[in-house]
JSON list of C-alpha atoms in Angstrom, two decimals:
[
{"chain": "S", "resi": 970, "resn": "UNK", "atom": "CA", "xyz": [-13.15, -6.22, 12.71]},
{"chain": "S", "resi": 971, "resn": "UNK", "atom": "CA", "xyz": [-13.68, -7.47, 9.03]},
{"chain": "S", "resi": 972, "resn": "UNK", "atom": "CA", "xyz": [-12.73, -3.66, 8.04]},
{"chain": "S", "resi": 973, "resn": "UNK", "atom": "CA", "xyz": [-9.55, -3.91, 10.11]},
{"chain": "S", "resi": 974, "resn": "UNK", "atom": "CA", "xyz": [-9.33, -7.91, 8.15]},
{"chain": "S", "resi": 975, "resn": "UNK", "atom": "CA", "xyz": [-9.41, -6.08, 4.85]},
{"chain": "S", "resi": 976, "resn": "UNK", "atom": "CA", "xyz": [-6.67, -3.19, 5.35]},
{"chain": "S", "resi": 977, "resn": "UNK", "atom": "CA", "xyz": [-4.76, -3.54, 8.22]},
{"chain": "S", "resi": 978, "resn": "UNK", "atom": "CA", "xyz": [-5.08, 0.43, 8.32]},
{"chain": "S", "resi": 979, "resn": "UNK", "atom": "CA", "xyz": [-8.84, 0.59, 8.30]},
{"chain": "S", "resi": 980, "resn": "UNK", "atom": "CA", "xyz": [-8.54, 1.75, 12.32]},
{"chain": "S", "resi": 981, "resn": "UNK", "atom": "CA", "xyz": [-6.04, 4.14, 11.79]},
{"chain": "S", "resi": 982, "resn": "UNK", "atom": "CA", "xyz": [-7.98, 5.54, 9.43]},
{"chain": "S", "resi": 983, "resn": "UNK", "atom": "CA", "xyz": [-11.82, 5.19, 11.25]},
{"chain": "S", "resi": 984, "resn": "UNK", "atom": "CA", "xyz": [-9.64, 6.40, 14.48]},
{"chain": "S", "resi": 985, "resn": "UNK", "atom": "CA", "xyz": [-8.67, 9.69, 12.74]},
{"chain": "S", "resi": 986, "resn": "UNK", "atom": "CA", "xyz": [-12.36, 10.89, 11.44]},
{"chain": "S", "resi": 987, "resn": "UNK", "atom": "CA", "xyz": [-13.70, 10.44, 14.55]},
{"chain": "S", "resi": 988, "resn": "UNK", "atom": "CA", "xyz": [-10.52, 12.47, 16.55]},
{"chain": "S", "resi": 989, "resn": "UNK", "atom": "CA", "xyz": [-10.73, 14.83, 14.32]},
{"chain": "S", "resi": 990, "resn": "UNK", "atom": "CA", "xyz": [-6.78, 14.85, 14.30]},
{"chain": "S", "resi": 991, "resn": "UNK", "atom": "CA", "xyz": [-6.59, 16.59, 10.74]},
{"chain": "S", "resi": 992, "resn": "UNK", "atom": "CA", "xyz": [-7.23, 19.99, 10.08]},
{"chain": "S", "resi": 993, "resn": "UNK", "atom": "CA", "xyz": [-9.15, 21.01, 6.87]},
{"chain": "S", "resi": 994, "resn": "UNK", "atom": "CA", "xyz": [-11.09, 19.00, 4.33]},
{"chain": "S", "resi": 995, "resn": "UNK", "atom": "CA", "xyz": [-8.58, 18.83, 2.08]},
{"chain": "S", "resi": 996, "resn": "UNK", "atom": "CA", "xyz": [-5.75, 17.57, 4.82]},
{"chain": "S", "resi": 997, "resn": "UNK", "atom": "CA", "xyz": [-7.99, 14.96, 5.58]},
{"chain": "S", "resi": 998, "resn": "UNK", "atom": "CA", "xyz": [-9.02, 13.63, 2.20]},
{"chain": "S", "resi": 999, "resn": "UNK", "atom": "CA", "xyz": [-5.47, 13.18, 1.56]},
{"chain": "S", "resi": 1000, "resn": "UNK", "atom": "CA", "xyz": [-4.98, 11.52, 4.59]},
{"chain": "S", "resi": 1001, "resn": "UNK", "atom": "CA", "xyz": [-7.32, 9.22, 3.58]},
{"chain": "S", "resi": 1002, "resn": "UNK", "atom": "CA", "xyz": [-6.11, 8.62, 0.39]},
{"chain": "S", "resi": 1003, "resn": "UNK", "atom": "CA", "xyz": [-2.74, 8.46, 1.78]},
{"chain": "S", "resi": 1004, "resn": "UNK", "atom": "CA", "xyz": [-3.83, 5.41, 4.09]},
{"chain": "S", "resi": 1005, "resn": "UNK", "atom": "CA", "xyz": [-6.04, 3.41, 0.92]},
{"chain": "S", "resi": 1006, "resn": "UNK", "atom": "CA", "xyz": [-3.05, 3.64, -1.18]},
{"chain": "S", "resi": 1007, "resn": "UNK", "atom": "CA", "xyz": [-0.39, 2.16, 1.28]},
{"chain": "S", "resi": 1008, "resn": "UNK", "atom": "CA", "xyz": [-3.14, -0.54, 1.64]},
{"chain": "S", "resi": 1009, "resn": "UNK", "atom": "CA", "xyz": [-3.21, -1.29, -2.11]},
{"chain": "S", "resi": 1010, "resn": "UNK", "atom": "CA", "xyz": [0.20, -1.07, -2.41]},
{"chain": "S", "resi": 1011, "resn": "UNK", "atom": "CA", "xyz": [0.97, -2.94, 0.29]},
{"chain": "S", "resi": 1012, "resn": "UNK", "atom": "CA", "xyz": [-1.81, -5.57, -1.23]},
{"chain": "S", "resi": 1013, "resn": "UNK", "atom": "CA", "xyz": [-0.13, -5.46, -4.71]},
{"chain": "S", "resi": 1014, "resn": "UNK", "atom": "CA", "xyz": [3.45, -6.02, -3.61]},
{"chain": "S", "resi": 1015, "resn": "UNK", "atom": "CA", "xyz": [2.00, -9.28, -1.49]},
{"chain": "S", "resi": 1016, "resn": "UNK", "atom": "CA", "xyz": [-0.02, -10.88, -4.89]},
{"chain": "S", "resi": 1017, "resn": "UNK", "atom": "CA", "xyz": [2.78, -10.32, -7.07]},
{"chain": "S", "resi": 1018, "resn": "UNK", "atom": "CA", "xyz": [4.98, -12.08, -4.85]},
{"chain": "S", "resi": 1019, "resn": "UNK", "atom": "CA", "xyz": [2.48, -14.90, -4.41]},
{"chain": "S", "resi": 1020, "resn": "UNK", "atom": "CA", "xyz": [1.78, -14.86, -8.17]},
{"chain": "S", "resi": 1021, "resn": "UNK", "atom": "CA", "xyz": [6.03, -14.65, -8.59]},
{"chain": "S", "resi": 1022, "resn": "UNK", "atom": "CA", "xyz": [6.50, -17.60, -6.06]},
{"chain": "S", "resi": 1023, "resn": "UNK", "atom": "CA", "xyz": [3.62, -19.80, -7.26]},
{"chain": "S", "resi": 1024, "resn": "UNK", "atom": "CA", "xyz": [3.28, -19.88, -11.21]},
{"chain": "S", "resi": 1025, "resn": "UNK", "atom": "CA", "xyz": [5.69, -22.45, -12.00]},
{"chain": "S", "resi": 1026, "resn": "UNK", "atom": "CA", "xyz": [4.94, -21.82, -16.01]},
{"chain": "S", "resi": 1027, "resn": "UNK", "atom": "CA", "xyz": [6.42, -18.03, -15.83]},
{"chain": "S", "resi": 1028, "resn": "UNK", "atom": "CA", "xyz": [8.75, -17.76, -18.78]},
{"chain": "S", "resi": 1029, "resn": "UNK", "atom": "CA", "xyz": [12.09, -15.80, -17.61]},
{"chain": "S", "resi": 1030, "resn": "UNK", "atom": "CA", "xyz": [11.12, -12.78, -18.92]},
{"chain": "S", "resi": 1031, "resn": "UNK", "atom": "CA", "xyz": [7.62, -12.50, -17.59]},
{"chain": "S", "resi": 1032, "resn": "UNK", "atom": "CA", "xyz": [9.36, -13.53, -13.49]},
{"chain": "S", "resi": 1033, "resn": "UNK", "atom": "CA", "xyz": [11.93, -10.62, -14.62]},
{"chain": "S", "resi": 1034, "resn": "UNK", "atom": "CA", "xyz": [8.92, -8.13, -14.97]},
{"chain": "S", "resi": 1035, "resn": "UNK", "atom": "CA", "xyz": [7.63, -8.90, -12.22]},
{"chain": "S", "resi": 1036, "resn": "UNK", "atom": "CA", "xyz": [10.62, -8.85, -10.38]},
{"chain": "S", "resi": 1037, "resn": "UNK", "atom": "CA", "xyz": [11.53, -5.69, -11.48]},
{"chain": "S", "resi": 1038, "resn": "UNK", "atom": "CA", "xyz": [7.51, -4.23, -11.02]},
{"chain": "S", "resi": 1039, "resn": "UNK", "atom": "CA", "xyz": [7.29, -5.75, -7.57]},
{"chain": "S", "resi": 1040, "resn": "UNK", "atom": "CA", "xyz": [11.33, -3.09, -6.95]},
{"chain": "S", "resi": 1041, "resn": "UNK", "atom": "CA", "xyz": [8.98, 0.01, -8.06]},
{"chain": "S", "resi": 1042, "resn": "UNK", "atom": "CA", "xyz": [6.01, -0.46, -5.93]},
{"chain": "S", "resi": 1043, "resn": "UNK", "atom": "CA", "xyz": [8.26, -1.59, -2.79]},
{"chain": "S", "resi": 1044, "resn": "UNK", "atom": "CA", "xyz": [9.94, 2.23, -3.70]},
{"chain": "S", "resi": 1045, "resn": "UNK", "atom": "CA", "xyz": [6.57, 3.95, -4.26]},
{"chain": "S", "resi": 1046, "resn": "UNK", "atom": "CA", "xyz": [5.79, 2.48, -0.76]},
{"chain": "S", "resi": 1047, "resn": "UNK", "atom": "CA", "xyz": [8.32, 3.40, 1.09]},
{"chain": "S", "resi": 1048, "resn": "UNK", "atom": "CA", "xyz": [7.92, 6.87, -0.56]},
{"chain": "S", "resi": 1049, "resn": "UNK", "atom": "CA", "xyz": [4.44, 7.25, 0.23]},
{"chain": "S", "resi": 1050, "resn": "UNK", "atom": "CA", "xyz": [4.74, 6.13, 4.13]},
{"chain": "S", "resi": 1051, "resn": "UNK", "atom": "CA", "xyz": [7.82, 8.47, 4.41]},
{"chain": "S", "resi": 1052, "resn": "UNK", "atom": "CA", "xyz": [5.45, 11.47, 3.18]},
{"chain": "S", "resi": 1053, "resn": "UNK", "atom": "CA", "xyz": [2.35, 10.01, 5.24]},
{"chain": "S", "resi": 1054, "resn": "UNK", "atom": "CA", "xyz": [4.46, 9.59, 8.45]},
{"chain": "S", "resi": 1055, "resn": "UNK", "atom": "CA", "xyz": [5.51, 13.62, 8.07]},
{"chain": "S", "resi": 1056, "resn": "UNK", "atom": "CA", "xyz": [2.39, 14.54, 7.66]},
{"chain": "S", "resi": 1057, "resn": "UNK", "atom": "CA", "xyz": [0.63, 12.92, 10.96]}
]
C-alpha cells in the first residue's frame, strides 16, 4: 500500500516481476525504468503546477518558465507512455 501511495505505478510494476510478463533482462530493466520515469514525470508536472499556482511572488518571467517547462515534460510524458504502452 504505501508503495502503491508513493507511485501510483508501483503495482504495475511489482505485478510484472513477479508474472514474469517481460522477456530478457534487458526488456525488463527498461520496463522498469520506463514505469519510474512516468512516475517522476508525472510527479514533476504536479509540483510545478502547485509551485506555478501557489507562489504569489513569481516575477512574469520566472511563471513564463515554468509555464513553458511544465509544456516539455507534459510532451516528454505523453512520449514516454506512447512508447511504454507499445511495448507491453
Amino acid at each position: 500500500d504505501l508503495a502503491q501511495q508513493r507511485n501510483p505505478y508501483a503495482m504495475r510494476v511489482l505485478t510484472s516481476a513477479v508474472t514474469g510478463g517481460h522477456h530478457g533482462a534487458h526488456e525488463y530493466l527498461r520496463f522498469i525504468a520506463d514505469e519510474l520515469a512516468i512516475g517522476d514525470l508525472s510527479y514533476t508536472i504536479t509540483t510545478m503546477r502547485l509551485s506555478l499556482k501557489n507562489d504569489a511572488s513569481m516575477s512574469e518571467e520566472e511563471k513564463d518558465w515554468y509555464f513553458q517547462s511544465i509544456v516539455a515534460l507534459q510532451e516528454n510524458l505523453r512520449n514516454l507512455r506512447a512508447r511504454h504502452e507499445l511495448e507491453e
